Steps between C-alpha positions, in 0.01 A plus 500: 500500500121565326458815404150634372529605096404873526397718190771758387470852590697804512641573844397085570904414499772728618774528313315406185272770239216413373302628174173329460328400175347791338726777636758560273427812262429407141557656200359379151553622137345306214659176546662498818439534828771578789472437820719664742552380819509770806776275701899638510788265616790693547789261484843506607633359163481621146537210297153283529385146393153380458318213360181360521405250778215202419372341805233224541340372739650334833466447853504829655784403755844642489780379709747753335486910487731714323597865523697750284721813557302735254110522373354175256211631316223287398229560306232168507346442129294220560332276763480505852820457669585434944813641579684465868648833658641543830771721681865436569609530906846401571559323246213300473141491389289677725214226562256796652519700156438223272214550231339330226276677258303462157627746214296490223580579115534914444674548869846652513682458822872603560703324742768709706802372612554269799120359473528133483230340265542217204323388170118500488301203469148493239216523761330255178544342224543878310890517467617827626706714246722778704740751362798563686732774511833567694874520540667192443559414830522216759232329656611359864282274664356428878290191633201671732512271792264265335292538219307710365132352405213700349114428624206674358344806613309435831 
């Protein structure tokens, strides 16, 4: 299935927030600067993992999804990445509700339960750097009923 590459925006994926580059509040003393985010993930667990996720540049088609029982976190560092999202009906990916957008470096998203997606690919030859962040957890998989390929905006 070709799906067009749209540009990340809040409100663009349900079941997904969004903070865009340049919105988190900022705070600076003489030689740092902090930058909070505005996003909140309540999660179910207390106990969190995280790590830090390099990507680099592939295909942008995904014949896998995968989907959690609480909130991941991410928080992309560097690059350009193209990450799949899509809905769960009965079981199975919902082939209507399938998405692929462009998250640039600075945006925030959190990811609430039950909303398949998977690993980000490097829209170029910039690897992408993301931040992750949230309970240790599984990560079940689903096939959509055929593959998910990225095309360029129309």
């Amino acid at each position: 299935m070709k799906k067009e590459i749209q540009d990340i925006a809040p409100g663009l994926v349900r079941g997904v927030d969004v903070q865009m580059p340049g919105a988190a509040q900022v705070y600076r003393e003489n030689w740092f600067e902090w930058r909070a985010t505005t996003l909140r993930a309540g999660m179910k667990q207390s106990t969190l993992a995280g790590g830090v996720l390099n990507i680099w540049k592939h295909t942008p088609v995904f014949a896998e999804l995968e989907y959690h029982e609480d909130c991941e976190m991410f928080y992309f560092v560097q690059g350009t990445a193209i990450m799949p999202f899509a809905d769960i009906k009965d079981g199975k990916i919902d082939m209507d509700s399938v998405q692929l957008v462009r998250v640039p470096a600075g945006t925030q998203i959190v990811i609430h339960p039950g909303k398949a997606h998977f690993v980000a690919v490097a829209q170029d030859d910039t690897p992408v750097t993301i931040i992750v962040a949230s309970p240790a957890m599984d990560a079940p998989r689903l096939s959509p009923a055929e593959p998910l390929e990225g095309i360029p905006e129309i």
